[in-house]
Tab-separated table of C-alpha atoms in Angstrom:
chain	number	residue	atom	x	y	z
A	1	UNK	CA	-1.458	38.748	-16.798
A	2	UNK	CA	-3.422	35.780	-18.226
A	3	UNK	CA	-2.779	32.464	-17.273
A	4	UNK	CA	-3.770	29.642	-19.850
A	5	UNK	CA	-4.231	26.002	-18.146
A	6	UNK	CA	-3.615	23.738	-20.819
A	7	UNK	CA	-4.923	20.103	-20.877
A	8	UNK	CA	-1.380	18.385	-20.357
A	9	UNK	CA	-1.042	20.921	-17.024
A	10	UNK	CA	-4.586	19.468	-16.201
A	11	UNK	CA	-3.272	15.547	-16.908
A	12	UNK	CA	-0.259	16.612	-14.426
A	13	UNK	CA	-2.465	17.985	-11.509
A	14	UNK	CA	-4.727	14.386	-12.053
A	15	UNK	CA	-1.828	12.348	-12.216
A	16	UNK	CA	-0.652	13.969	-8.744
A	17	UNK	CA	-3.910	13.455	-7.526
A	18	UNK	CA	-4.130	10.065	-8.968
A	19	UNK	CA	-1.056	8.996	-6.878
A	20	UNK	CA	-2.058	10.309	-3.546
A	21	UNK	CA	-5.513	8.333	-3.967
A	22	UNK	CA	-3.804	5.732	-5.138
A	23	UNK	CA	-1.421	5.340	-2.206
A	24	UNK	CA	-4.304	5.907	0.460
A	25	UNK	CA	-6.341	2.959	-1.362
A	26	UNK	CA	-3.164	0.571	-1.326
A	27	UNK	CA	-2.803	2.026	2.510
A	28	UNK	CA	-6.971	0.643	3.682
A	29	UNK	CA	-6.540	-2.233	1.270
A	30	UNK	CA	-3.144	-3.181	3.239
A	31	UNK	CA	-5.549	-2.509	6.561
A	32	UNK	CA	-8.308	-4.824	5.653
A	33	UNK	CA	-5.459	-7.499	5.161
A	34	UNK	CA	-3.540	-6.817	8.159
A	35	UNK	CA	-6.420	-6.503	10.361
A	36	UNK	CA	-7.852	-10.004	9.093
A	37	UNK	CA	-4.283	-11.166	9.583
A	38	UNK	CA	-4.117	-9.977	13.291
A	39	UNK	CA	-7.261	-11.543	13.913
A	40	UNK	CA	-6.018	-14.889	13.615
A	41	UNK	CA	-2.428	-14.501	15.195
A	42	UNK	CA	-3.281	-12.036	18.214
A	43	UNK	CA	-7.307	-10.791	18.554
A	44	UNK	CA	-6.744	-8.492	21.651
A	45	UNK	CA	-4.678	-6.308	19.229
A	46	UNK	CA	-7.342	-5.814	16.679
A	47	UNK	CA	-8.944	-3.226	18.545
A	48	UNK	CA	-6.479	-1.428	18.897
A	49	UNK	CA	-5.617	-1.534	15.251
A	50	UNK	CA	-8.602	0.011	13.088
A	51	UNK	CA	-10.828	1.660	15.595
A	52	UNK	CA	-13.470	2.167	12.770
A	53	UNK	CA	-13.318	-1.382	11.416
A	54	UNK	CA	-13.278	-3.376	14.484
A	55	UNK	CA	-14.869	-6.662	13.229
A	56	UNK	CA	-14.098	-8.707	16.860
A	57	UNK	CA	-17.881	-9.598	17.395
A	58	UNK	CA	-18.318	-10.824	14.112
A	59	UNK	CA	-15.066	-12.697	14.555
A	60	UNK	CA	-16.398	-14.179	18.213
A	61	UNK	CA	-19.337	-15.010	16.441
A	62	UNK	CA	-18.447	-16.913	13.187
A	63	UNK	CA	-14.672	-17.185	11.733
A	64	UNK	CA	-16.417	-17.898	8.607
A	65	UNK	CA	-18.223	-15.199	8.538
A	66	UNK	CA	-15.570	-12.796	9.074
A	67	UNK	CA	-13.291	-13.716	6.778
A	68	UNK	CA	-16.432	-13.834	3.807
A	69	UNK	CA	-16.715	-9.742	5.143
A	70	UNK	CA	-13.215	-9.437	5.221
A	71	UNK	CA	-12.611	-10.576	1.720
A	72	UNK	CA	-15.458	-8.717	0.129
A	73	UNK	CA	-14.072	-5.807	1.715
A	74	UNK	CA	-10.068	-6.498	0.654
A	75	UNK	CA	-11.271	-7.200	-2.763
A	76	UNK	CA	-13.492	-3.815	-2.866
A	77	UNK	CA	-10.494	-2.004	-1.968
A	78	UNK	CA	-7.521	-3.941	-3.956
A	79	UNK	CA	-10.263	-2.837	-6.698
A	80	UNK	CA	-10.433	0.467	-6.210
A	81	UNK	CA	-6.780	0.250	-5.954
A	82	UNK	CA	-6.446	-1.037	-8.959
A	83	UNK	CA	-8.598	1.144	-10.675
A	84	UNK	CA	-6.537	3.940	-9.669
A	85	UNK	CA	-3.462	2.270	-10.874
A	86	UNK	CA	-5.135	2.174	-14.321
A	87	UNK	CA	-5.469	5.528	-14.875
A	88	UNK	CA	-2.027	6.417	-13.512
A	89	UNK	CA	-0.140	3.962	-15.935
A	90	UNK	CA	-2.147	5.600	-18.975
A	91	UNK	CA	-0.998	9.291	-17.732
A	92	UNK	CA	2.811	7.859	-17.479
A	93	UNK	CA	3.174	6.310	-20.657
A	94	UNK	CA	1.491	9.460	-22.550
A	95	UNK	CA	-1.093	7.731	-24.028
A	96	UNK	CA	-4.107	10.303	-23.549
A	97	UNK	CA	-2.111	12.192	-27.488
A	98	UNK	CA	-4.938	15.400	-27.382
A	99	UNK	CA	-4.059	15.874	-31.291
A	100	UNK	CA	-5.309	12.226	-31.874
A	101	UNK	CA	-7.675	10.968	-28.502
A	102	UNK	CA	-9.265	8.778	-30.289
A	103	UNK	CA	-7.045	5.699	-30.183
A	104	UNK	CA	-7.238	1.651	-29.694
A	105	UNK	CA	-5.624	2.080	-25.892
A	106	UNK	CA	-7.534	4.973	-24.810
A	107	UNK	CA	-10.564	2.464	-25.457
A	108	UNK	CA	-8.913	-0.361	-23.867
A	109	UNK	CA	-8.572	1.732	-20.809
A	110	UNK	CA	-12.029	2.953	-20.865
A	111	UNK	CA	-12.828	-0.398	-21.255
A	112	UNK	CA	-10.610	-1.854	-17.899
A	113	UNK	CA	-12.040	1.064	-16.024
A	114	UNK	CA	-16.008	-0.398	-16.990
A	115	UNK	CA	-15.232	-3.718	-15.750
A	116	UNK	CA	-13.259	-2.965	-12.834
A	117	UNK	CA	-16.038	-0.790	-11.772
A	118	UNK	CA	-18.897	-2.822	-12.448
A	119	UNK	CA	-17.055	-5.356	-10.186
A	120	UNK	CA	-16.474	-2.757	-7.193
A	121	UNK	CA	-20.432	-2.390	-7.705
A	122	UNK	CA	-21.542	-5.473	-7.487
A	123	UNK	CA	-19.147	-6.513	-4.630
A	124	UNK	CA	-20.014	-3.358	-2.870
A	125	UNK	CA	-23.747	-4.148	-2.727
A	126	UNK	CA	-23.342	-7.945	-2.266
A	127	UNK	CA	-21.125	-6.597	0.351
A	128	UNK	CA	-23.882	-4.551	2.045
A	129	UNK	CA	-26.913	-6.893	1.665
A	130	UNK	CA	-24.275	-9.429	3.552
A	131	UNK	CA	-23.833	-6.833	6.455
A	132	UNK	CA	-27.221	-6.229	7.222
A	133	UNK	CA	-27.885	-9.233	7.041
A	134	UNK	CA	-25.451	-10.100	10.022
A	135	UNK	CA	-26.741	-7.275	11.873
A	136	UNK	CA	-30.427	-9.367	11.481
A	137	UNK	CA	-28.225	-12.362	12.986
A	138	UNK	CA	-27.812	-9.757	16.254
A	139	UNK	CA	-24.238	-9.536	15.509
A	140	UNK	CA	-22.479	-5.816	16.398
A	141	UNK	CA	-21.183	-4.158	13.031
A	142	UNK	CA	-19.577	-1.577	12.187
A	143	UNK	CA	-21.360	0.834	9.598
A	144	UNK	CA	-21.058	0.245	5.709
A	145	UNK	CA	-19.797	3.450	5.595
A	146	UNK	CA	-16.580	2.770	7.336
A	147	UNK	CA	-16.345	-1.166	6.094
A	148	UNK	CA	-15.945	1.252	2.522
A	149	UNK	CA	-19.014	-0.796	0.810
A	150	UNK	CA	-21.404	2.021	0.531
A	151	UNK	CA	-22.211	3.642	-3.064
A	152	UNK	CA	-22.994	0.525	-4.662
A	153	UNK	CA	-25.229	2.230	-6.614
A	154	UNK	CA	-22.866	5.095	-7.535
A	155	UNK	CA	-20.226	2.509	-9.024
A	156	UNK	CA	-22.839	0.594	-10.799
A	157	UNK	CA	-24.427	3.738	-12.281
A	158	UNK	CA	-20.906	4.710	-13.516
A	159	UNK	CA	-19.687	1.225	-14.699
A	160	UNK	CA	-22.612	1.362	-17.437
A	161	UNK	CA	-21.790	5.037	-18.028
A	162	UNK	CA	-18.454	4.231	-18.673
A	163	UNK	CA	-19.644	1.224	-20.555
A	164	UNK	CA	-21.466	3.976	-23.075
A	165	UNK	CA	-18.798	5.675	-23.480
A	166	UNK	CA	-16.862	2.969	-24.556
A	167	UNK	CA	-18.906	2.658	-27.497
A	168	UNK	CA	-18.857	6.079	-28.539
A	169	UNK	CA	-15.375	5.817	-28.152
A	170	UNK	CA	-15.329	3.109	-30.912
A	171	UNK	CA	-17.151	4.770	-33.765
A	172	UNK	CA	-15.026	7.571	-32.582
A	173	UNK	CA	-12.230	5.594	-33.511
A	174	UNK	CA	-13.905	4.781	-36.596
A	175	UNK	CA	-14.671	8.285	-37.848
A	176	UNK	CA	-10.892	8.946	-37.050
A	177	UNK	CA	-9.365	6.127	-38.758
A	178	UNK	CA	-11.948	7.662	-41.695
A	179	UNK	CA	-10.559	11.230	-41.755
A	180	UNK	CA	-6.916	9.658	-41.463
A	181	UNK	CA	-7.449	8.305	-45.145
A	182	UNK	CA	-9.488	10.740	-46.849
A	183	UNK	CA	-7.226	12.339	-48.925
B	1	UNK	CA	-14.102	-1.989	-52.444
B	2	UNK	CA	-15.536	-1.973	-55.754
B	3	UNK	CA	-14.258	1.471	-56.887
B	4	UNK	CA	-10.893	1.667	-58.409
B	5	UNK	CA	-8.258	4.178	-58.275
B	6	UNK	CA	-6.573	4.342	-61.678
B	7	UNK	CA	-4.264	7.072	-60.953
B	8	UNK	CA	-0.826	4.843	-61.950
B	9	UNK	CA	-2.427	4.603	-64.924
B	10	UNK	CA	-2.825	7.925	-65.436
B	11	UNK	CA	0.140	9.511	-64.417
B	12	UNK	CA	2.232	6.718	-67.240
B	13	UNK	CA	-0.043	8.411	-69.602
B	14	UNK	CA	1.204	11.716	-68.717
B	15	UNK	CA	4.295	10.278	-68.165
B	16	UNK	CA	4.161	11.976	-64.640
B	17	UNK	CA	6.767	10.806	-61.338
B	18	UNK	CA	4.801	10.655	-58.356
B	19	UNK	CA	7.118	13.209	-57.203
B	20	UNK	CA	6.602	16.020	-59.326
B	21	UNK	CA	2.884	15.201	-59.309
B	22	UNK	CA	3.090	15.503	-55.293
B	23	UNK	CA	4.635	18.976	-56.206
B	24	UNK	CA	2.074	20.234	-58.586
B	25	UNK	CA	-1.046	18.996	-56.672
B	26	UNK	CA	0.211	19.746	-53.235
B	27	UNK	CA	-0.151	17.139	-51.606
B	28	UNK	CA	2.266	14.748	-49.594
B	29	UNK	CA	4.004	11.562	-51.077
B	30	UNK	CA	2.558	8.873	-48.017
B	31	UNK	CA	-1.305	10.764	-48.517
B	32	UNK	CA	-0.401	10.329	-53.013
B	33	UNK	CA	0.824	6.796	-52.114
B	34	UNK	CA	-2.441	6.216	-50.273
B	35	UNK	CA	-4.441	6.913	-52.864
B	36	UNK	CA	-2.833	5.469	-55.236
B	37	UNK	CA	-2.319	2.062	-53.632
B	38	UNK	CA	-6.240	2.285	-53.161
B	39	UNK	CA	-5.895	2.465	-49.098
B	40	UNK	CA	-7.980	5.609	-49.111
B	41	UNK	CA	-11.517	5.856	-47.875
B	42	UNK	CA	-12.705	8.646	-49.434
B	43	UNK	CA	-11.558	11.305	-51.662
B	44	UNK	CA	-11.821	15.363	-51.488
B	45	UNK	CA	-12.965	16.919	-54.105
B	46	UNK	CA	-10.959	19.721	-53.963
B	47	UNK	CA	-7.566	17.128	-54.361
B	48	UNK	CA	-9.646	15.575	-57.084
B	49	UNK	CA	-9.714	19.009	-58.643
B	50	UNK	CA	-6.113	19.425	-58.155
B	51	UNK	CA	-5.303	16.118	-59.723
B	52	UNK	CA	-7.415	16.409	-62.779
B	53	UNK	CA	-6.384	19.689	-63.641
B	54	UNK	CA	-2.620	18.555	-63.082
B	55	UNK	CA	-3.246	15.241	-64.996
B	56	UNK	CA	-5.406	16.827	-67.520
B	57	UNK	CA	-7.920	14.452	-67.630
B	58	UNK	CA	-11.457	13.381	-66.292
B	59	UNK	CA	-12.741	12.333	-62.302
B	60	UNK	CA	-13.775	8.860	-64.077
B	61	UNK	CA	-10.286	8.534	-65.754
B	62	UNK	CA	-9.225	8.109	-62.380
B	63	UNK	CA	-12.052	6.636	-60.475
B	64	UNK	CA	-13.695	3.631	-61.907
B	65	UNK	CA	-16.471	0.897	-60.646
B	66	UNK	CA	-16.223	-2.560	-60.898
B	67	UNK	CA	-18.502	-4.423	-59.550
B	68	UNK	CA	-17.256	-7.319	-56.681
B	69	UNK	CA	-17.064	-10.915	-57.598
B	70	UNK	CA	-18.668	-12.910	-54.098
């Protein structure tokens, strides 16, 4: 017996998926804030909140300084968040039509997902460049890996590919709009 | 756009309904309507075949330039 995957089973299984990474994102974003939080009220418990994360030294070093690191990070993650929620609002109100992709919305979304990414990028590696630079200061940090900054590059990179196929995406619309009203 | 579609013309002529033109050419009232109204961006030739040999008449009976005023 065959079995025939068809694209709106495909849209179902990424919309799933969507969700899941889109609840874990909301989960470290909600992390970064409540560890930053904790730091203020109660330090000793930081520690023993985000093993990985553990910004203490930077925070017994400079409260400034941690809550610059602490906000690039919370606004890397409420991004990716966000960029996740993008793509799961266009799945739930049935925009991606198959007969007719090439639509105003679909471009629009492309578009959001561009910008949103090109912003993770460039807070990603300002992000970095700001950690290392710390470290140089002598101060203890945790890797980039686990603050979630590194791939600054990656998100760049796909920010302008996304930004290309934006404008494909518009004389697509074009050529569609065409073939609508050639009769 | 500086070519006109002169099909309303065309059809009083023939004394033709949009209708029973839609019927004899085969194609569907909004995509006549479209054409008519001058909405379309291009033209098949094939539906231009089907039109003239409905309407009895010529492609520049239906289709005619006139140049912009800017």
């Amino acid at each position: 017996m065959e079995i025939k995957i068809t694209s709106r089973q495909t849209l179902n299984v990424l919309l799933i998926l969507s969700w899941i990474i889109f609840a874990g994102l909301c989960i470290e974003a909600g992390g970064f804030i409540a560890n930053a939080i904790f730091a203020i009220a109660n330090p000793a418990v930081v520690t023993r909140l985000w093993q990985q994360i553990d910004l203490s030294a930077l925070f017994a070093y400079d409260h400034g300084h941690f809550f610059a690191v602490t906000l690039i990070m919370s606004i890397v993650a409420v991004m990716k968040a966000w960029l996740f929620f993008l793509i799961i609002r266009i799945l739930h109100k049935k925009d991606l039509d198959m007969s007719q992709p090439f639509n105003k919305k679909v471009r629009i979304f492309i578009f959001q997902l561009s910008y949103v990414t090109l912003v993770i990028g460039l807070f990603s590696w300002y992000g970095v460049k700001y950690t290392r630079w710390m470290v140089e200061q002598g101060v203890s940090m945790p890797d980039t890996l686990y603050l979630r900054l590194g791939g600054a590059d990656v998100w760049l990179f796909m920010a302008v590919v996304l930004f290309i196929i934006v404008q494909i995406f518009k004389r697509g619309i074009e050529i569609q709009s065409e073939n609508e009203l050639t009769i | 756009m500086p070519i006109i579609v002169n099909l309303d013309v065309m059809m009083a002529k023939r004394k033709m309904s949009l209708n029973e033109l839609s019927e004899k050419v085969g194609l569907t009232l909004s995509n006549l309507s479209i054409l008519k109204t001058g909405k379309a961006k291009a033209i098949r030739f094939s539906t231009l075949d089907a039109i003239c040999k409905v309407l009895d008449c010529q492609p520049a009976d239906i289709l005619e330039y006139r140049e912009e005023l800017s």
